[in-house]
mmCIF file of C-alpha atoms in Angstrom:
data_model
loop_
_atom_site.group_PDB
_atom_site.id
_atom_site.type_symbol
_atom_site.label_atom_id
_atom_site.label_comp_id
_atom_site.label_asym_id
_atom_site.label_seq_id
_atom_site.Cartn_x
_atom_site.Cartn_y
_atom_site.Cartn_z
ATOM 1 C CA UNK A 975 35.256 -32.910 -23.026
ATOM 2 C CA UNK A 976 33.497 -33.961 -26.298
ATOM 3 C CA UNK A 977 34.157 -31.096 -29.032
ATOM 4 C CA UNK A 978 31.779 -31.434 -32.112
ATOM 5 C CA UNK A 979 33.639 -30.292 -35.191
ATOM 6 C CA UNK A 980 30.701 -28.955 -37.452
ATOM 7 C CA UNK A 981 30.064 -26.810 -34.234
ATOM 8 C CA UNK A 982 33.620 -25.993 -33.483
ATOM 9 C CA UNK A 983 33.980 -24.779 -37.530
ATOM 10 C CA UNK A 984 30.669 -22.645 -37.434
ATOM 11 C CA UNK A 985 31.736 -20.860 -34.093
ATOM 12 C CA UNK A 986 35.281 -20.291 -35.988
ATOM 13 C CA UNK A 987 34.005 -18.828 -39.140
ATOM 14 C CA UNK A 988 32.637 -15.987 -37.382
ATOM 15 C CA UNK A 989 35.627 -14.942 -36.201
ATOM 16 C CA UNK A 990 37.836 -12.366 -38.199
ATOM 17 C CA UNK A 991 41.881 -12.928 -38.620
ATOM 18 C CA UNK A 992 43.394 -11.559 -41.514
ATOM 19 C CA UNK A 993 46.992 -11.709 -41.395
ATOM 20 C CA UNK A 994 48.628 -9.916 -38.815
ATOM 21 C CA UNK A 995 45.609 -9.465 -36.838
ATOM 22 C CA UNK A 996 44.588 -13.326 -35.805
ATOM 23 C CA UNK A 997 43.728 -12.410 -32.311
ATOM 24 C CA UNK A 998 40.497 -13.436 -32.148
ATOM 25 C CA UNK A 999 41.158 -16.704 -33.750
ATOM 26 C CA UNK A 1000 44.140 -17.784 -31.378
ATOM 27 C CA UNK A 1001 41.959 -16.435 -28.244
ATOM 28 C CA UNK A 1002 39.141 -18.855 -29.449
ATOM 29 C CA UNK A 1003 41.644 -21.774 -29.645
ATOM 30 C CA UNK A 1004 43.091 -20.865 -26.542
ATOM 31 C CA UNK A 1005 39.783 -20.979 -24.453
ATOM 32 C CA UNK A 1006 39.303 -24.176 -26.144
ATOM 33 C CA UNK A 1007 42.536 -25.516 -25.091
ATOM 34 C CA UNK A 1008 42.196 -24.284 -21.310
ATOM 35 C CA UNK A 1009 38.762 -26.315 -21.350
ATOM 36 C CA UNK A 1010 41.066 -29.552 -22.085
ATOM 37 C CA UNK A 1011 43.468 -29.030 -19.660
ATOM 38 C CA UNK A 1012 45.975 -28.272 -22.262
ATOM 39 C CA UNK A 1013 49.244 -26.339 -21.397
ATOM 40 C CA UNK A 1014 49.619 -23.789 -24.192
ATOM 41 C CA UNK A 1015 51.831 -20.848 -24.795
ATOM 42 C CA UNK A 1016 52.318 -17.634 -27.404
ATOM 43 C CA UNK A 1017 55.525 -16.847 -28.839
ATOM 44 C CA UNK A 1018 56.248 -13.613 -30.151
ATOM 45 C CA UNK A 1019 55.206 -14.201 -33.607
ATOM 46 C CA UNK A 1020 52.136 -14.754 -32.138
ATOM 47 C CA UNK A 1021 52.140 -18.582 -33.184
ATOM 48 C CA UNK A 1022 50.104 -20.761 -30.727
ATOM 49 C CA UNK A 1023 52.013 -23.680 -29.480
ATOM 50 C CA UNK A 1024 51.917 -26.833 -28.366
ATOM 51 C CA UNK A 1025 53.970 -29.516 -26.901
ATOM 52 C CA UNK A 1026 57.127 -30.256 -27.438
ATOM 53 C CA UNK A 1027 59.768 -27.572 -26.825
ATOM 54 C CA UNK A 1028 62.407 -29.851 -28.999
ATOM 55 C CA UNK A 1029 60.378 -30.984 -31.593
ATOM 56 C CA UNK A 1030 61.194 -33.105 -34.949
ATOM 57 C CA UNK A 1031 57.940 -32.920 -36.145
ATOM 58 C CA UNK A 1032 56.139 -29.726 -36.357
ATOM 59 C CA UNK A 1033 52.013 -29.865 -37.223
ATOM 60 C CA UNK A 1034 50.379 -26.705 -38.193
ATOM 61 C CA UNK A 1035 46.868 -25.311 -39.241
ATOM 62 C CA UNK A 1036 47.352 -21.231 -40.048
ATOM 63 C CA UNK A 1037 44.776 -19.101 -38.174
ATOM 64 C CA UNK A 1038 44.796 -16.360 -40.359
ATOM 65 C CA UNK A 1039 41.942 -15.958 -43.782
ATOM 66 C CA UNK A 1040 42.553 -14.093 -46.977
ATOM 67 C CA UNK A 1041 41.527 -9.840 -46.630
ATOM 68 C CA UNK A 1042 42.319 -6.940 -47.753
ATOM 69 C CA UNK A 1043 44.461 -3.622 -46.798
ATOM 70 C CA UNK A 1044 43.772 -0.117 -46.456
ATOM 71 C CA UNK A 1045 46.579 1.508 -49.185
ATOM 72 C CA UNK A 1046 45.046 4.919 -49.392
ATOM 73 C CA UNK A 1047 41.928 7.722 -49.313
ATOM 74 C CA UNK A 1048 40.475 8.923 -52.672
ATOM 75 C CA UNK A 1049 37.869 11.192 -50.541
ATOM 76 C CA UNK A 1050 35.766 11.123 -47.425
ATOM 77 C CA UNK A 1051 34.429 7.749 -46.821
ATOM 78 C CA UNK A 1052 36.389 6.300 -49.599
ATOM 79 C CA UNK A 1053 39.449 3.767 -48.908
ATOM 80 C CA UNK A 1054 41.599 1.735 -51.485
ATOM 81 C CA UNK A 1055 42.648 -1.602 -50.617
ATOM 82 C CA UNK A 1056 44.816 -4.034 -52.048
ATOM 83 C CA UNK A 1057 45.025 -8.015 -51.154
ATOM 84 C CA UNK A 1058 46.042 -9.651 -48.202
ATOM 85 C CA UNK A 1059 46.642 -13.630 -49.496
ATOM 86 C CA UNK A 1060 44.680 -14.961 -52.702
ATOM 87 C CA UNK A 1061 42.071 -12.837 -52.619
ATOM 88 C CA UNK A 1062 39.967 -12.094 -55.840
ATOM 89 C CA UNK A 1063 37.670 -9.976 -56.467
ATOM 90 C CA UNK A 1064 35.286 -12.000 -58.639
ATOM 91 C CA UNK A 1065 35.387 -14.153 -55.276
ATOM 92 C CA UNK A 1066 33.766 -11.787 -52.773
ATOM 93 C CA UNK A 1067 32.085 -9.069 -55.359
ATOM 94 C CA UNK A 1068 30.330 -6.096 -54.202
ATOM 95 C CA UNK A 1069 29.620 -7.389 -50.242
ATOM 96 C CA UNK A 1070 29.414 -5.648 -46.826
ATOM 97 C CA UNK A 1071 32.947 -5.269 -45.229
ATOM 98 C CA UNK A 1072 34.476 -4.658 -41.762
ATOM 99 C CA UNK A 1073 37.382 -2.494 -41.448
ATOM 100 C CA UNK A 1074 39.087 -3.673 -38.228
ATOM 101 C CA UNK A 1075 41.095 -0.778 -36.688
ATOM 102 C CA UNK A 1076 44.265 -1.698 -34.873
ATOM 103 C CA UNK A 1077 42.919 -0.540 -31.585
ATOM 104 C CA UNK A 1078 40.327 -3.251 -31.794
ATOM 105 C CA UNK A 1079 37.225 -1.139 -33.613
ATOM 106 C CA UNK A 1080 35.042 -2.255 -36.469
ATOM 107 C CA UNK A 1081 33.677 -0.019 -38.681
ATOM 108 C CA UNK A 1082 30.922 -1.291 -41.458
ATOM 109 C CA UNK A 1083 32.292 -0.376 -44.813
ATOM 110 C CA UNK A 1084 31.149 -1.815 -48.724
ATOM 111 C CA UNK A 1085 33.439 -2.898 -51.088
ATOM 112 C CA UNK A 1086 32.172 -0.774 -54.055
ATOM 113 C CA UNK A 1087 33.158 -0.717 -57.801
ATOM 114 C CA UNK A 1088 30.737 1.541 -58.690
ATOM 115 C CA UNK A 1089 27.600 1.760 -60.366
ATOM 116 C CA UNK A 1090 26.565 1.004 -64.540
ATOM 117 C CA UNK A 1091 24.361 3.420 -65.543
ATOM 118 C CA UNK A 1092 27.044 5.998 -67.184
ATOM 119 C CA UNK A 1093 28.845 6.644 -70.383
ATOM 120 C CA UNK A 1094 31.283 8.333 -68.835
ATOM 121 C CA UNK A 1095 34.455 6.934 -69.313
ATOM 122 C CA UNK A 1096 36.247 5.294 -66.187
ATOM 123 C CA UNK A 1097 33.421 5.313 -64.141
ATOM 124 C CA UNK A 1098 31.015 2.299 -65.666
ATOM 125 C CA UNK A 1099 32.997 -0.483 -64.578
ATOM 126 C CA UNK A 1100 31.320 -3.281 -66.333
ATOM 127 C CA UNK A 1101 31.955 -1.297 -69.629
ATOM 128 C CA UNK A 1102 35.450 -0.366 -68.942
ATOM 129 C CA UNK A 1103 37.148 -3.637 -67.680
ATOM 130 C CA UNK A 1104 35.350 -5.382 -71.116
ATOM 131 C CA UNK A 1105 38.502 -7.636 -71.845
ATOM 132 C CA UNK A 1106 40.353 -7.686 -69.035
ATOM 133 C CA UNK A 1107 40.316 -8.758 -65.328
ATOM 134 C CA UNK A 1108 38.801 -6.438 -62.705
ATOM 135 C CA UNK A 1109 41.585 -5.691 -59.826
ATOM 136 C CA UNK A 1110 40.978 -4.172 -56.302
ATOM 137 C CA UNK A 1111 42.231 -1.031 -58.268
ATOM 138 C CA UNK A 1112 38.882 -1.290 -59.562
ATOM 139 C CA UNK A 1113 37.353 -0.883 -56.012
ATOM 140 C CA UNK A 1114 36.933 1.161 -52.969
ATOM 141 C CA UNK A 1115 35.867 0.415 -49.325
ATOM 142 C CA UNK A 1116 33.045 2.776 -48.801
ATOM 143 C CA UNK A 1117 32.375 3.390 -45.113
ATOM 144 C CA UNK A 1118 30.225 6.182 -43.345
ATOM 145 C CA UNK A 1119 31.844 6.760 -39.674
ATOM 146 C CA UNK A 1120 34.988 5.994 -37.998
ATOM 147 C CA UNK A 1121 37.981 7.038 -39.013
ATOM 148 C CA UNK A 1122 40.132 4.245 -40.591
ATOM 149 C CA UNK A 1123 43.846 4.143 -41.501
ATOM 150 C CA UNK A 1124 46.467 3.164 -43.899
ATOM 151 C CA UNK A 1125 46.968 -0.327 -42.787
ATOM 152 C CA UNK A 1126 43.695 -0.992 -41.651
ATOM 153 C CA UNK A 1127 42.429 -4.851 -42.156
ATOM 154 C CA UNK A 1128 39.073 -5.152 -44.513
ATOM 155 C CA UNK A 1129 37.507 -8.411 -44.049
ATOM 156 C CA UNK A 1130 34.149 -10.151 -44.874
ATOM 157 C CA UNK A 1131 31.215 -8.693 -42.719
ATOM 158 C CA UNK A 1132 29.316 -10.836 -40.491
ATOM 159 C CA UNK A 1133 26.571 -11.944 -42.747
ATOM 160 C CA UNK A 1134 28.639 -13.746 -45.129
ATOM 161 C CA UNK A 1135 30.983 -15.754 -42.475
ATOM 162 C CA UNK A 1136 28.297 -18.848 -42.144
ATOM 163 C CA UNK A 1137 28.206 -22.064 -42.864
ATOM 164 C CA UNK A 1138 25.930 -23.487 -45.150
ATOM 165 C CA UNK A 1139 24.622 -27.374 -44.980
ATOM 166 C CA UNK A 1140 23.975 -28.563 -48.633
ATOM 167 C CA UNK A 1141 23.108 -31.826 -47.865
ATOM 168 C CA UNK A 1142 24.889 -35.411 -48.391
ATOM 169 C CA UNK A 1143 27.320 -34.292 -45.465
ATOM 170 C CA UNK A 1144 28.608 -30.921 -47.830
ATOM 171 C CA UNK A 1145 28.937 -27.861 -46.144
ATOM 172 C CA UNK A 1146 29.702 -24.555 -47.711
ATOM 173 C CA UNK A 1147 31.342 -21.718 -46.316
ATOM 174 C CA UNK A 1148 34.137 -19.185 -46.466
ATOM 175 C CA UNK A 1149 37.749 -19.376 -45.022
ATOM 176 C CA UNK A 1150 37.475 -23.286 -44.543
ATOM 177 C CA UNK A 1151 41.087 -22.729 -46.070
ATOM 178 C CA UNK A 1152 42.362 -22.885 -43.186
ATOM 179 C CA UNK A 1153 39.038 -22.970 -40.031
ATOM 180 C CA UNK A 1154 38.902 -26.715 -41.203
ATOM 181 C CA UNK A 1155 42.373 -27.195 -40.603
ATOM 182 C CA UNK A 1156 42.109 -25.974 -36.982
ATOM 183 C CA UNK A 1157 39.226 -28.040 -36.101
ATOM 184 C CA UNK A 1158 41.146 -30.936 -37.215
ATOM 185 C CA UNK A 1159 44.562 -29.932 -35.234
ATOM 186 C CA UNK A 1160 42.422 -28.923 -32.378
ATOM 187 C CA UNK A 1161 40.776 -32.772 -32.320
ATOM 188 C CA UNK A 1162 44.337 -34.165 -32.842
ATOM 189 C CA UNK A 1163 45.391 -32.366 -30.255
ATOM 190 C CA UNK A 1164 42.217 -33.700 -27.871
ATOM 191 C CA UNK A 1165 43.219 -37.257 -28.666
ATOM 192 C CA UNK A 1166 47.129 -37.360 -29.128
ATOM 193 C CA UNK A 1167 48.553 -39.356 -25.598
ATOM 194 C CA UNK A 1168 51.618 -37.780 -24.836
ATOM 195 C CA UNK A 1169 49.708 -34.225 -24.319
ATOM 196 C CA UNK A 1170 46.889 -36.034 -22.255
ATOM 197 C CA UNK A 1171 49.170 -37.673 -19.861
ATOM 198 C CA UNK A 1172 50.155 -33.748 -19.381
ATOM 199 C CA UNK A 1173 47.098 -32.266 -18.165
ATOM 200 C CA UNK A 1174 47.438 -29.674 -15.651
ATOM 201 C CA UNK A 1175 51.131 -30.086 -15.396
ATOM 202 C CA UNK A 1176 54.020 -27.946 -16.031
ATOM 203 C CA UNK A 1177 56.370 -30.893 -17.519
ATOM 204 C CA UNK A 1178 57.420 -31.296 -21.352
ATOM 205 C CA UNK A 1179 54.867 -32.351 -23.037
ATOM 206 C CA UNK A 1180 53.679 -33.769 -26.392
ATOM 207 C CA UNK A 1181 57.326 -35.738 -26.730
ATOM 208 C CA UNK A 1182 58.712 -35.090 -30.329
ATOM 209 C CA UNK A 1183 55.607 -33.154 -31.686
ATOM 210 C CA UNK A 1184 54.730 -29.131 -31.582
ATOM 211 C CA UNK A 1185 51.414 -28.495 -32.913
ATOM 212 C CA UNK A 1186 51.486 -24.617 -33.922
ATOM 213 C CA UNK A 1187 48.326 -22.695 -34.783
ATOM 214 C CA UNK A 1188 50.523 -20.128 -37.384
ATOM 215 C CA UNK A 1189 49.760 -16.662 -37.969
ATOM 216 C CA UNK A 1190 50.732 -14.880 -41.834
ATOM 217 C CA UNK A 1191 50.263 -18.297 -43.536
ATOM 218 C CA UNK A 1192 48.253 -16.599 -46.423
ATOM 219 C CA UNK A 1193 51.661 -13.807 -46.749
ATOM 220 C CA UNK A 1194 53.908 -16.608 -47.266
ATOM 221 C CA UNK A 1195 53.857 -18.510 -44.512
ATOM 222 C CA UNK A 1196 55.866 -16.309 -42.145
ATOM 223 C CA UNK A 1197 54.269 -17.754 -38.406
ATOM 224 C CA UNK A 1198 55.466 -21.255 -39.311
ATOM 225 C CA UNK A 1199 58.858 -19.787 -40.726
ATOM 226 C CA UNK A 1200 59.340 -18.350 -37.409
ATOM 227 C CA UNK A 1201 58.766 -21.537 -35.278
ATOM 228 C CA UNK A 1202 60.761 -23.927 -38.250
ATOM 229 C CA UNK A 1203 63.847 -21.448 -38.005
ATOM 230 C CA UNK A 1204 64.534 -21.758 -34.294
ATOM 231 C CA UNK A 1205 63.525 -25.621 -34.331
ATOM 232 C CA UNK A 1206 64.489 -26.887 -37.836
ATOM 233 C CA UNK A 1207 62.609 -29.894 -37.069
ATOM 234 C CA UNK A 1208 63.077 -33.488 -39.504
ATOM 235 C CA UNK A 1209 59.565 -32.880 -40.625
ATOM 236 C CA UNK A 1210 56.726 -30.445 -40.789
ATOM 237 C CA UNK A 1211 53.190 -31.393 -41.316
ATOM 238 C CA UNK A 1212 50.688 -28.907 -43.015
ATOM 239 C CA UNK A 1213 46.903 -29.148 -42.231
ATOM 240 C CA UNK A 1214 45.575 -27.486 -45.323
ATOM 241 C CA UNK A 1215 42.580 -27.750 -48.141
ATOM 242 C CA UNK A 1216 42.878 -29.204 -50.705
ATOM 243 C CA UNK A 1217 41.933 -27.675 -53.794
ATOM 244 C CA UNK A 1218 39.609 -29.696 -56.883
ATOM 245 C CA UNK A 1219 40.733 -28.152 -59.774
ATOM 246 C CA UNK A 1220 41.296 -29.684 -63.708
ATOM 247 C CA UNK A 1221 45.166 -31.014 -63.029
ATOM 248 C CA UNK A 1222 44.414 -32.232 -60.010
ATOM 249 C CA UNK A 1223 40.877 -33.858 -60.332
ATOM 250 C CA UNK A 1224 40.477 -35.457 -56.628
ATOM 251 C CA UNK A 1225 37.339 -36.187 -55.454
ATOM 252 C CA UNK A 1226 34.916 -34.285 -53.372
ATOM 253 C CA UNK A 1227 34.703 -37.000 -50.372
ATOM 254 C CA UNK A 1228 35.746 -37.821 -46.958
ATOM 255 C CA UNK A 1229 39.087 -38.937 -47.783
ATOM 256 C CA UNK A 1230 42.384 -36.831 -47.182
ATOM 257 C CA UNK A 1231 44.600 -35.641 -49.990
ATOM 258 C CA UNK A 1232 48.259 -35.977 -49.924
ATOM 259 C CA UNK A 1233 49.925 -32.955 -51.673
ATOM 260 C CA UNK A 1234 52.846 -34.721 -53.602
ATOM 261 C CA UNK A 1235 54.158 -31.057 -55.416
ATOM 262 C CA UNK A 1236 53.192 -27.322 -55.256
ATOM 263 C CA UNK A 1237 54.832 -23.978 -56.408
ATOM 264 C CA UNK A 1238 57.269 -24.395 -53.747
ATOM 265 C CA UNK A 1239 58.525 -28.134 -53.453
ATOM 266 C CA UNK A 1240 58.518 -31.701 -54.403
ATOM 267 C CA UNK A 1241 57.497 -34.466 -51.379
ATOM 268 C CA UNK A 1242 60.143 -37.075 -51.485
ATOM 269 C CA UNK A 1243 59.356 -40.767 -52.576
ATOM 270 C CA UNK A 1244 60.066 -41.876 -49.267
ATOM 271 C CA UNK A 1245 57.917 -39.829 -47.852
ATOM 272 C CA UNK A 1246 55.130 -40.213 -50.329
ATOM 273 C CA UNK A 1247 55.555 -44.228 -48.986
ATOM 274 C CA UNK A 1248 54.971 -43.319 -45.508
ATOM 275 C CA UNK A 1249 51.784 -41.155 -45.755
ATOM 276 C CA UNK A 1250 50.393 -43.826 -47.907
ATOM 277 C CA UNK A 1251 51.264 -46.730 -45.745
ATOM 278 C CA UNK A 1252 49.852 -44.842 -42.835
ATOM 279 C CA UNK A 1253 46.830 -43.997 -44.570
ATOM 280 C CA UNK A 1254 46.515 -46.324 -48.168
ATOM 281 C CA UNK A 1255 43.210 -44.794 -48.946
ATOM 282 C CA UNK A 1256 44.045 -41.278 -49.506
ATOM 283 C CA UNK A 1257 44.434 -39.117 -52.243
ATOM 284 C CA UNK A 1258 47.043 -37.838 -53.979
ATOM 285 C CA UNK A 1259 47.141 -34.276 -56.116
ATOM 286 C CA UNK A 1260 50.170 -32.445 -57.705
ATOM 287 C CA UNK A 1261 49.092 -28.860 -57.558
ATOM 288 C CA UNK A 1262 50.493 -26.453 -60.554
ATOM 289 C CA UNK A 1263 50.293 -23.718 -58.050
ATOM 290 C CA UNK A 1264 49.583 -23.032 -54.128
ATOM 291 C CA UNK A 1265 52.114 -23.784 -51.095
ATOM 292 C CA UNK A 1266 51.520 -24.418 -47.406
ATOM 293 C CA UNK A 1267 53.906 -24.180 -44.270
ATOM 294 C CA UNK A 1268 55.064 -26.945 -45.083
ATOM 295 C CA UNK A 1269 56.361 -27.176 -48.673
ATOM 296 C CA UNK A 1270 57.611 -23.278 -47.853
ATOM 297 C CA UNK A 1271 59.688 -24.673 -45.294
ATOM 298 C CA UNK A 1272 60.716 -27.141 -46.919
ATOM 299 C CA UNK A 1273 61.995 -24.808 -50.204
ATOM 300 C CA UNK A 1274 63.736 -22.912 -47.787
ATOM 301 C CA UNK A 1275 65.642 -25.680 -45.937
ATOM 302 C CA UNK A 1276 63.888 -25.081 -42.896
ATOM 303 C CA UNK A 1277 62.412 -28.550 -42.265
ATOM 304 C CA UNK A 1278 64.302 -31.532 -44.361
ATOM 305 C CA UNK A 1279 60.366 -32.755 -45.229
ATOM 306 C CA UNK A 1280 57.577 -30.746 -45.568
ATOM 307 C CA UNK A 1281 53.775 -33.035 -45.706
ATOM 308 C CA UNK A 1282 50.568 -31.237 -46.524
ATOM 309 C CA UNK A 1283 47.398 -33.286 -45.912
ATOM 310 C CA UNK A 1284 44.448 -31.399 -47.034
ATOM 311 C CA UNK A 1285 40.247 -31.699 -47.327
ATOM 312 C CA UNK A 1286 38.972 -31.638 -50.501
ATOM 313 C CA UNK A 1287 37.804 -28.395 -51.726
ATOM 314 C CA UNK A 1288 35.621 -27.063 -54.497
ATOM 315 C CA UNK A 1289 35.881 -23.057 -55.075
ATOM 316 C CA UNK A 1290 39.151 -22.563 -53.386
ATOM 317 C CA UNK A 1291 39.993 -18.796 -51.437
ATOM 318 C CA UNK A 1292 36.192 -18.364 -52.297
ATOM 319 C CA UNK A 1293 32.678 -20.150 -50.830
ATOM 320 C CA UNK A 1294 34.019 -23.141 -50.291
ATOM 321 C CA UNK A 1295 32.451 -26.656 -50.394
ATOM 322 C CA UNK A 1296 33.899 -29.989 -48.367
ATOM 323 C CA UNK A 1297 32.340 -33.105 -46.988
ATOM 324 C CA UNK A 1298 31.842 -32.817 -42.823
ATOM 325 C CA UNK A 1299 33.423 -36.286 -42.371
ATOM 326 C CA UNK A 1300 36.822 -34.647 -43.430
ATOM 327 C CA UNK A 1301 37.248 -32.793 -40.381
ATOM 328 C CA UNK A 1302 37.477 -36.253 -38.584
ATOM 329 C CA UNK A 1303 39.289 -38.155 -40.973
ATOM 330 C CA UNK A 1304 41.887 -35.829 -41.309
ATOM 331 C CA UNK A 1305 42.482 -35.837 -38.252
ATOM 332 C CA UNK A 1306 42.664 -39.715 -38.289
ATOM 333 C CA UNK A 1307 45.111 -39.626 -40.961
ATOM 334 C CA UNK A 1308 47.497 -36.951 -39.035
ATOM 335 C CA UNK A 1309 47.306 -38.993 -36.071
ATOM 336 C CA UNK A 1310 48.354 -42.313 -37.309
ATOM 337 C CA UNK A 1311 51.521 -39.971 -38.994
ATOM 338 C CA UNK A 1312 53.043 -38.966 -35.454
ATOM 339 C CA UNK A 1313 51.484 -41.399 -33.079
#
């Protein structure tokens, strides 16, 4: 089965999974998978695995995106929300929202901070937060049927979850952080031998590598935590972006990028060696901030190495901008790690 990755990315960007709530993702993934002839199973995490049931390496791409939370009701038709991940709210501004019930309903909502023609104080937001950051204090979900609750998930609406060809093989869209990632794990997947001599067979499969499609990446990486606690494999591989930002000036191309530190760990020098022999062309970024899977498992003794190969990014956790050819050599870069 050929899979086309621009394709595969588009059809995943559509789909809603804030943390907690990465159903449709993971069903997506798991149609995909079926298609292959892939044997694939759930845990109770709801982490999608696959392979190895005694790993030592463990690969993951995290299906869930940055959102938002129901906290509260200041009226009728008025919710307030706090973040789910990295979100900011100079990032998605005033936009049409979906509130995603937990029995499955979506209810059109805006997220709202108001309008600018008033005086009064603590209503004209623009004149208020002069000199300071605007917070999702600042804002309310406004919605006009349905009847939402506290812990409700608010994520992007439909008309903003598309991809956007720029040109010069760039494409822009949101929640590539982490819908790359899985096109790149699902294509690793597609071409790694020991799970295509498996096909249609109920026998161990994938020999010392679990691929896991994690859930709660963007809350701290609790899916993966999950699968590294019961496995505490030697290493675990992170499929993640790769963010372009002043200390860490990579460049917006094809070619992987090898996170050597984050907020959460250090890579060794011996394993900084082995990425780069497998792959001498790629990048290399120490990030002041951010974490992965990986590095979290890693910081936690989970894992005794935690990689992160990323794409390069512009406007990270916001409309993001990579090069298509990524997708595949990303993919070419984790393969030559754990074939």
């Amino acid at each position: 089965m050929s899979l086309d990755p621009v394709g595969l990315l588009e059809e995943l960007l559509a789909l809603p999974g804030p943390p907690g709530q990465e159903d449709a993702v993971r069903d997506f993934l798991k149609t995909r998978l079926d298609a292959l002839q892939i044997p694939h199973r759930t845990d109770a995490r709801g982490n999608l695995l696959v392979g190895s049931e005694k790993p030592s390496i463990v690969v993951t791409a995290h299906l869930d995106e940055i959102a938002l939370i129901i906290t509260g009701f200041t009226g009728e038709g008025e919710a307030c929300v706090a973040p789910l991940g990295g979100v900011k709210p100079f990032k998605w501004g005033e936009s049409v929202v979906e509130i995603l019930s937990t029995d499955g309903t979506k209810i059109p909502g805006v997220l709202s901070f108001g309008g600018i023609h008033t005086e009064a104080t603590g209503a004209n937001i623009s004149k208020d937060s002069a000199g300071h950051a605007l917070t999702f204090d600042d804002a309310r979900v406004r919605f006009f049927q349905g009847e939402p609750e506290i812990g409700d998930r608010v994520v992007l609406g439909p008309d903003r979850r598309k991809l956007t060809r720029l040109g010069n093989h760039k494409i822009a869209g949101p929640f590539l952080d982490d819908r790359a990632d899985l096109v790149s794990w699902l294509l690793a997947i597609a071409n790694f031998p020991p799970l295509l001599g498996a096909r249609g067979q109920k026998q161990e499969a994938g020999g010392r590598v679990l691929f896991v499609a994690s859930v709660s990446e963007e809350t701290g990486g609790e899916g993966a935590l999950w699968v590294l606690g019961q496995h505490r494999p030697e290493v675990c591989i992170a499929l993640e972006l790769a963010p372009i930002v002043p200390d860490a000036p990579i460049l917006l191309s094809p070619e992987p990028v090898l996170w050597i530190k984050d907020g959460f760990a250090t890579l060794s020098a011996a394993q900084i060696h082995r990425v780069r022999r497998a792959r001498p062309t790629i990048q290399s970024a120490v990030l002041s901030r951010g974490g992965s899977d990986a590095s979290i498992g890693q910081s936690m003794g989970l894992c005794a190495h935690g990689i992160t190969l990323g794409f390069p990014c512009e406007n990270s956790h916001g409309l993001e901008i990579m090069d298509e050819r990524a997708l595949k050599t990303l993919t070419d870069t984790l393969l030559s790690l754990i074939e």
